[in-house]
Amino acid sequence: MLHLDDVQLYDLSEAGGLLFKDPARLAREARLRRLPATRVEAGLALPAPWVDAEAGVSDADPIALSTYWLARLAPPSANARRPRRSRESLEAAELLTPAEAARRLCATDAALARLDSDGTVPSLRVDDEVRYDAVLVDLVAREDEGEDVVAEAQERRTAVRAWARFEYGADETLPPPVARPRPAAPAPEPTPLDEDAPKAFEIPTDLGLDDIGELDEPPGPGLMEIDGFETVDED
């Protein structure tokens, strides 16, 4: 039993045993969208509720479940809007137009659309155009010719499916980044007073103030006379 998020799935061999069908036939019917299926790392898989209903294990309506799971497991269409990223972030080096991909796969436009919808060759959306990864297309073509590249094709397919969750464009076509206000810098902590540190405005000790003594009365409006200085009273 496989799992995809909250969905229980049967792989093709398990489903074939319950439905008394050859797994290869189930794969062909899945690609033609005649039965609900999704692609996981292990390959195609079928939703367990529909398989159980179709096999008579449960009392649910298999036709209603088939309609439901076909819609739920369907990948986004090639023209569906997706979160946008910079073209530079797309790792695919060579991209093909639908016509070029169909030619390399020896497929009709309708067959290419089915390969896209069942996840065999997921399409990418670049500069508002549908494109296909050339590496994956060539691997699928070699696989169809009988070459043993199944594991390599599956690994590349997993990467392309991750890329297909986004659409890509030039940087100038992307929406401008939202300016976020910078938080205000915290106020500096007050520096504790150091009793041993020199005072900023200490009275010099060489002005002869030690000999003044205590004043009997407040000084007048003039300035104090200090040894070595001559002062003038102001009116």
C-alpha positions as a Markdown table, in Angstrom:
| # | Residue | x | y | z |
|---|---|---|---|---|
| 1 | Met | 0.0 | 0.0 | 0.0 |
| 2 | Leu | 1.4 | 3.4 | -1.0 |
| 3 | His | 0.5 | 6.8 | 0.3 |
| 4 | Leu | 0.3 | 10.2 | -1.3 |
| 5 | Asp | -0.5 | 12.9 | 1.3 |
| 6 | Asp | -3.8 | 11.5 | 2.8 |
| 7 | Val | -4.5 | 9.2 | -0.2 |
| 8 | Gln | -4.0 | 5.4 | 0.0 |
| 9 | Leu | -2.8 | 4.0 | -3.3 |
| 10 | Tyr | -2.3 | 0.5 | -4.8 |
| 11 | Asp | 0.7 | 0.0 | -7.2 |
| 12 | Leu | -0.1 | -1.6 | -10.5 |
| 13 | Ser | 0.7 | -5.2 | -9.3 |
| 14 | Glu | -1.5 | -4.9 | -6.3 |
| 15 | Ala | -4.4 | -3.3 | -8.3 |
| 16 | Gly | -4.0 | -5.9 | -11.0 |
| 17 | Gly | -4.3 | -8.8 | -8.5 |
| 18 | Leu | -7.5 | -7.3 | -7.1 |
| 19 | Leu | -9.0 | -6.4 | -10.5 |
| 20 | Phe | -7.7 | -9.5 | -12.3 |
| 21 | Lys | -6.1 | -7.3 | -14.9 |
| 22 | Asp | -2.6 | -7.2 | -16.3 |
| 23 | Pro | -0.6 | -4.3 | -14.8 |
| 24 | Ala | 0.5 | -3.3 | -18.3 |
| 25 | Arg | -3.1 | -3.0 | -19.4 |
| 26 | Leu | -3.9 | -0.9 | -16.3 |
| 27 | Ala | -1.0 | 1.4 | -17.2 |
| 28 | Arg | -2.4 | 1.9 | -20.7 |
| 29 | Glu | -5.9 | 2.6 | -19.5 |
| 30 | Ala | -4.5 | 5.1 | -16.9 |
| 31 | Arg | -2.5 | 6.9 | -19.6 |
| 32 | Leu | -5.7 | 7.2 | -21.7 |
| 33 | Arg | -7.5 | 8.6 | -18.6 |
| 34 | Arg | -10.0 | 5.6 | -18.6 |
| 35 | Leu | -9.3 | 5.0 | -14.9 |
| 36 | Pro | -7.9 | 7.2 | -12.1 |
| 37 | Ala | -4.2 | 7.0 | -11.5 |
| 38 | Thr | -1.3 | 9.2 | -10.3 |
| 39 | Arg | 2.4 | 9.0 | -10.7 |
| 40 | Val | 4.6 | 8.4 | -7.7 |
| 41 | Glu | 8.3 | 7.6 | -7.4 |
| 42 | Ala | 7.6 | 3.9 | -7.8 |
| 43 | Gly | 5.5 | 4.5 | -11.0 |
| 44 | Leu | 1.8 | 4.7 | -11.6 |
| 45 | Ala | -0.5 | 4.0 | -8.7 |
| 46 | Leu | -4.3 | 3.8 | -8.4 |
| 47 | Pro | -6.5 | 5.2 | -5.5 |
| 48 | Ala | -7.4 | 2.4 | -3.1 |
| 49 | Pro | -11.1 | 3.5 | -2.6 |
| 50 | Trp | -11.8 | 3.2 | -6.4 |
| 51 | Val | -9.9 | -0.1 | -6.7 |
| 52 | Asp | -11.8 | -1.6 | -3.7 |
| 53 | Ala | -15.1 | -0.5 | -5.2 |
| 54 | Glu | -14.2 | -1.8 | -8.7 |
| 55 | Ala | -13.1 | -5.1 | -7.2 |
| 56 | Gly | -16.3 | -5.4 | -5.2 |
| 57 | Val | -14.4 | -5.3 | -1.9 |
| 58 | Ser | -16.5 | -2.3 | -0.8 |
| 59 | Asp | -20.1 | -1.3 | -1.5 |
| 60 | Ala | -19.2 | 2.2 | -2.9 |
| 61 | Asp | -20.2 | 3.2 | -6.5 |
| 62 | Pro | -17.1 | 2.6 | -8.7 |
| 63 | Ile | -18.4 | 4.9 | -11.4 |
| 64 | Ala | -18.9 | 7.8 | -9.1 |
| 65 | Leu | -15.5 | 7.2 | -7.4 |
| 66 | Ser | -13.8 | 7.0 | -10.8 |
| 67 | Thr | -15.2 | 10.4 | -11.8 |
| 68 | Tyr | -14.2 | 11.9 | -8.4 |
| 69 | Trp | -10.6 | 10.5 | -8.5 |
| 70 | Leu | -10.0 | 11.4 | -12.1 |
| 71 | Ala | -10.7 | 15.0 | -11.2 |
| 72 | Arg | -8.8 | 15.0 | -7.9 |
| 73 | Leu | -5.7 | 13.3 | -9.2 |
| 74 | Ala | -5.5 | 15.3 | -12.5 |
| 75 | Pro | -2.4 | 17.4 | -12.8 |
| 76 | Pro | -2.7 | 21.2 | -13.4 |
| 77 | Ser | -3.4 | 22.0 | -17.1 |
| 78 | Ala | -0.6 | 23.4 | -19.2 |
| 79 | Asn | -2.3 | 26.8 | -19.2 |
| 80 | Ala | -2.9 | 26.9 | -15.4 |
| 81 | Arg | -1.4 | 29.9 | -13.6 |
| 82 | Arg | 1.3 | 28.9 | -11.1 |
| 83 | Pro | 3.6 | 30.8 | -8.7 |
| 84 | Arg | 6.2 | 32.7 | -10.8 |
| 85 | Arg | 9.9 | 32.4 | -10.6 |
| 86 | Ser | 12.9 | 33.8 | -12.4 |
| 87 | Arg | 14.0 | 32.0 | -15.6 |
| 88 | Glu | 17.5 | 31.7 | -14.1 |
| 89 | Ser | 16.2 | 29.4 | -11.4 |
| 90 | Leu | 15.0 | 26.8 | -13.9 |
| 91 | Glu | 17.6 | 24.0 | -14.2 |
| 92 | Ala | 16.5 | 22.7 | -17.5 |
| 93 | Ala | 19.1 | 23.7 | -20.1 |
| 94 | Glu | 17.2 | 22.8 | -23.3 |
| 95 | Leu | 13.5 | 23.3 | -23.7 |
| 96 | Leu | 11.3 | 22.0 | -26.6 |
| 97 | Thr | 8.1 | 23.4 | -28.1 |
| 98 | Pro | 5.1 | 21.1 | -28.1 |
| 99 | Ala | 5.7 | 20.4 | -31.8 |
| 100 | Glu | 9.3 | 19.5 | -31.2 |
| 101 | Ala | 8.5 | 17.2 | -28.3 |
| 102 | Ala | 5.8 | 15.5 | -30.2 |
| 103 | Arg | 8.2 | 14.9 | -33.2 |
| 104 | Arg | 10.9 | 13.4 | -30.9 |
| 105 | Leu | 8.3 | 11.1 | -29.3 |
| 106 | Cys | 6.6 | 10.2 | -32.6 |
| 107 | Ala | 3.3 | 11.2 | -31.0 |
| 108 | Thr | 0.3 | 13.2 | -32.1 |
| 109 | Asp | -0.7 | 16.4 | -30.3 |
| 110 | Ala | -3.4 | 14.4 | -28.5 |
| 111 | Ala | -1.0 | 11.7 | -27.4 |
| 112 | Leu | 1.4 | 14.4 | -26.1 |
| 113 | Ala | -1.4 | 16.0 | -24.2 |
| 114 | Arg | -2.2 | 12.6 | -22.6 |
| 115 | Leu | 1.5 | 12.1 | -21.7 |
| 116 | Asp | 1.4 | 15.5 | -20.1 |
| 117 | Ser | -1.8 | 14.9 | -18.2 |
| 118 | Asp | -0.7 | 11.6 | -16.7 |
| 119 | Gly | 2.6 | 13.0 | -15.6 |
| 120 | Thr | 4.8 | 10.9 | -18.0 |
| 121 | Val | 6.2 | 14.1 | -19.7 |
| 122 | Pro | 5.1 | 17.0 | -17.5 |
| 123 | Ser | 5.0 | 20.4 | -19.3 |
| 124 | Leu | 6.7 | 23.5 | -18.1 |
| 125 | Arg | 5.4 | 27.1 | -18.5 |
| 126 | Val | 8.2 | 29.5 | -19.5 |
| 127 | Asp | 7.7 | 33.0 | -20.7 |
| 128 | Asp | 3.9 | 32.3 | -20.9 |
| 129 | Glu | 4.5 | 29.4 | -23.3 |
| 130 | Val | 4.3 | 25.7 | -22.9 |
| 131 | Arg | 7.6 | 23.9 | -23.1 |
| 132 | Tyr | 9.0 | 20.4 | -22.4 |
| 133 | Asp | 12.3 | 19.3 | -20.9 |
| 134 | Ala | 14.4 | 17.9 | -23.7 |
| 135 | Val | 16.3 | 15.5 | -21.5 |
| 136 | Leu | 13.1 | 13.8 | -20.2 |
| 137 | Val | 11.6 | 13.7 | -23.7 |
| 138 | Asp | 14.6 | 11.9 | -25.1 |
| 139 | Leu | 14.7 | 9.5 | -22.2 |
| 140 | Val | 11.0 | 8.6 | -22.7 |
| 141 | Ala | 11.6 | 8.2 | -26.4 |
| 142 | Arg | 14.5 | 5.8 | -25.7 |
| 143 | Glu | 12.4 | 4.0 | -23.1 |
| 144 | Asp | 9.7 | 3.4 | -25.8 |
| 145 | Glu | 12.4 | 2.0 | -28.1 |
| 146 | Gly | 13.2 | -0.6 | -25.5 |
| 147 | Glu | 16.3 | 0.9 | -23.9 |
| 148 | Asp | 16.8 | 0.2 | -20.2 |
| 149 | Val | 16.5 | 3.8 | -19.0 |
| 150 | Val | 13.5 | 3.4 | -16.7 |
| 151 | Ala | 15.3 | 4.5 | -13.5 |
| 152 | Glu | 17.0 | 7.4 | -15.2 |
| 153 | Ala | 13.7 | 8.6 | -16.8 |
| 154 | Gln | 11.9 | 8.3 | -13.4 |
| 155 | Glu | 14.6 | 10.4 | -11.7 |
| 156 | Arg | 14.4 | 13.1 | -14.3 |
| 157 | Arg | 10.6 | 13.0 | -14.3 |
| 158 | Thr | 10.6 | 13.6 | -10.5 |
| 159 | Ala | 12.8 | 16.7 | -11.0 |
| 160 | Val | 10.6 | 18.0 | -13.9 |
| 161 | Arg | 7.4 | 17.5 | -11.8 |
| 162 | Ala | 9.0 | 19.7 | -9.1 |
| 163 | Trp | 9.9 | 22.4 | -11.6 |
| 164 | Ala | 6.4 | 22.2 | -13.1 |
| 165 | Arg | 4.9 | 23.6 | -9.9 |
| 166 | Phe | 6.0 | 27.0 | -11.0 |
| 167 | Glu | 6.1 | 29.2 | -14.1 |
| 168 | Tyr | 9.2 | 31.0 | -15.2 |
| 169 | Gly | 10.0 | 34.3 | -16.8 |
| 170 | Ala | 12.6 | 37.0 | -17.2 |
| 171 | Asp | 13.4 | 39.0 | -14.1 |
| 172 | Glu | 11.9 | 42.2 | -15.5 |
| 173 | Thr | 8.5 | 40.4 | -16.0 |
| 174 | Leu | 8.4 | 39.4 | -12.3 |
| 175 | Pro | 6.4 | 41.5 | -9.9 |
| 176 | Pro | 8.6 | 44.0 | -8.0 |
| 177 | Pro | 9.7 | 42.8 | -4.5 |
| 178 | Val | 7.6 | 44.2 | -1.7 |
| 179 | Ala | 9.6 | 46.7 | 0.4 |
| 180 | Arg | 9.6 | 45.7 | 4.0 |
| 181 | Pro | 10.1 | 48.4 | 6.6 |
| 182 | Arg | 13.3 | 47.9 | 8.5 |
| 183 | Pro | 12.9 | 47.7 | 12.2 |
| 184 | Ala | 14.1 | 50.7 | 14.2 |
| 185 | Ala | 17.5 | 50.2 | 15.9 |
| 186 | Pro | 17.1 | 49.7 | 19.7 |
| 187 | Ala | 18.2 | 52.7 | 21.8 |
| 188 | Pro | 21.6 | 52.2 | 23.3 |
| 189 | Glu | 21.8 | 51.1 | 26.8 |
| 190 | Pro | 23.0 | 53.9 | 29.2 |
| 191 | Thr | 26.6 | 53.6 | 30.1 |
| 192 | Pro | 27.1 | 53.1 | 33.9 |
| 193 | Leu | 29.1 | 55.8 | 35.6 |
| 194 | Asp | 32.6 | 54.9 | 36.5 |
| 195 | Glu | 33.7 | 56.4 | 39.8 |
| 196 | Asp | 37.3 | 56.1 | 38.8 |
| 197 | Ala | 36.9 | 57.7 | 35.4 |
| 198 | Pro | 38.1 | 61.3 | 34.9 |
| 199 | Lys | 35.3 | 63.9 | 35.2 |
| 200 | Ala | 34.4 | 65.9 | 32.1 |
| 201 | Phe | 34.4 | 69.4 | 33.8 |
| 202 | Glu | 36.7 | 69.1 | 36.8 |
| 203 | Ile | 38.0 | 72.4 | 38.2 |
| 204 | Pro | 41.8 | 72.6 | 37.7 |
| 205 | Thr | 43.7 | 72.2 | 40.9 |
| 206 | Asp | 46.4 | 74.8 | 40.0 |
| 207 | Leu | 44.2 | 77.9 | 40.1 |
| 208 | Gly | 44.8 | 78.7 | 43.8 |
| 209 | Leu | 41.2 | 78.1 | 44.8 |
| 210 | Asp | 42.3 | 76.2 | 48.0 |
| 211 | Asp | 43.3 | 79.5 | 49.6 |
| 212 | Ile | 39.9 | 81.2 | 49.1 |
| 213 | Gly | 38.2 | 79.6 | 52.1 |
| 214 | Glu | 34.6 | 79.9 | 52.8 |
| 215 | Leu | 32.8 | 83.2 | 51.8 |
| 216 | Asp | 30.9 | 85.0 | 54.4 |
| 217 | Glu | 28.4 | 86.3 | 51.9 |
| 218 | Pro | 27.7 | 85.7 | 48.2 |
| 219 | Pro | 30.1 | 87.4 | 45.8 |
| 220 | Gly | 29.0 | 90.5 | 44.1 |
| 221 | Pro | 28.2 | 90.9 | 40.5 |
| 222 | Gly | 31.9 | 91.0 | 39.6 |
| 223 | Leu | 34.1 | 88.0 | 38.9 |
| 224 | Met | 36.3 | 86.6 | 41.6 |
| 225 | Glu | 39.9 | 87.6 | 41.7 |
| 226 | Ile | 42.2 | 84.7 | 41.4 |
| 227 | Asp | 46.0 | 84.8 | 41.8 |
| 228 | Gly | 47.6 | 85.7 | 38.5 |
| 229 | Phe | 44.4 | 87.2 | 37.0 |
| 230 | Glu | 43.1 | 90.8 | 36.9 |
| 231 | Thr | 39.4 | 91.2 | 36.6 |
| 232 | Val | 37.1 | 94.2 | 35.9 |
| 233 | Asp | 33.7 | 94.5 | 37.6 |
| 234 | Glu | 30.8 | 95.1 | 35.3 |
| 235 | Asp | 28.0 | 97.5 | 36.1 |
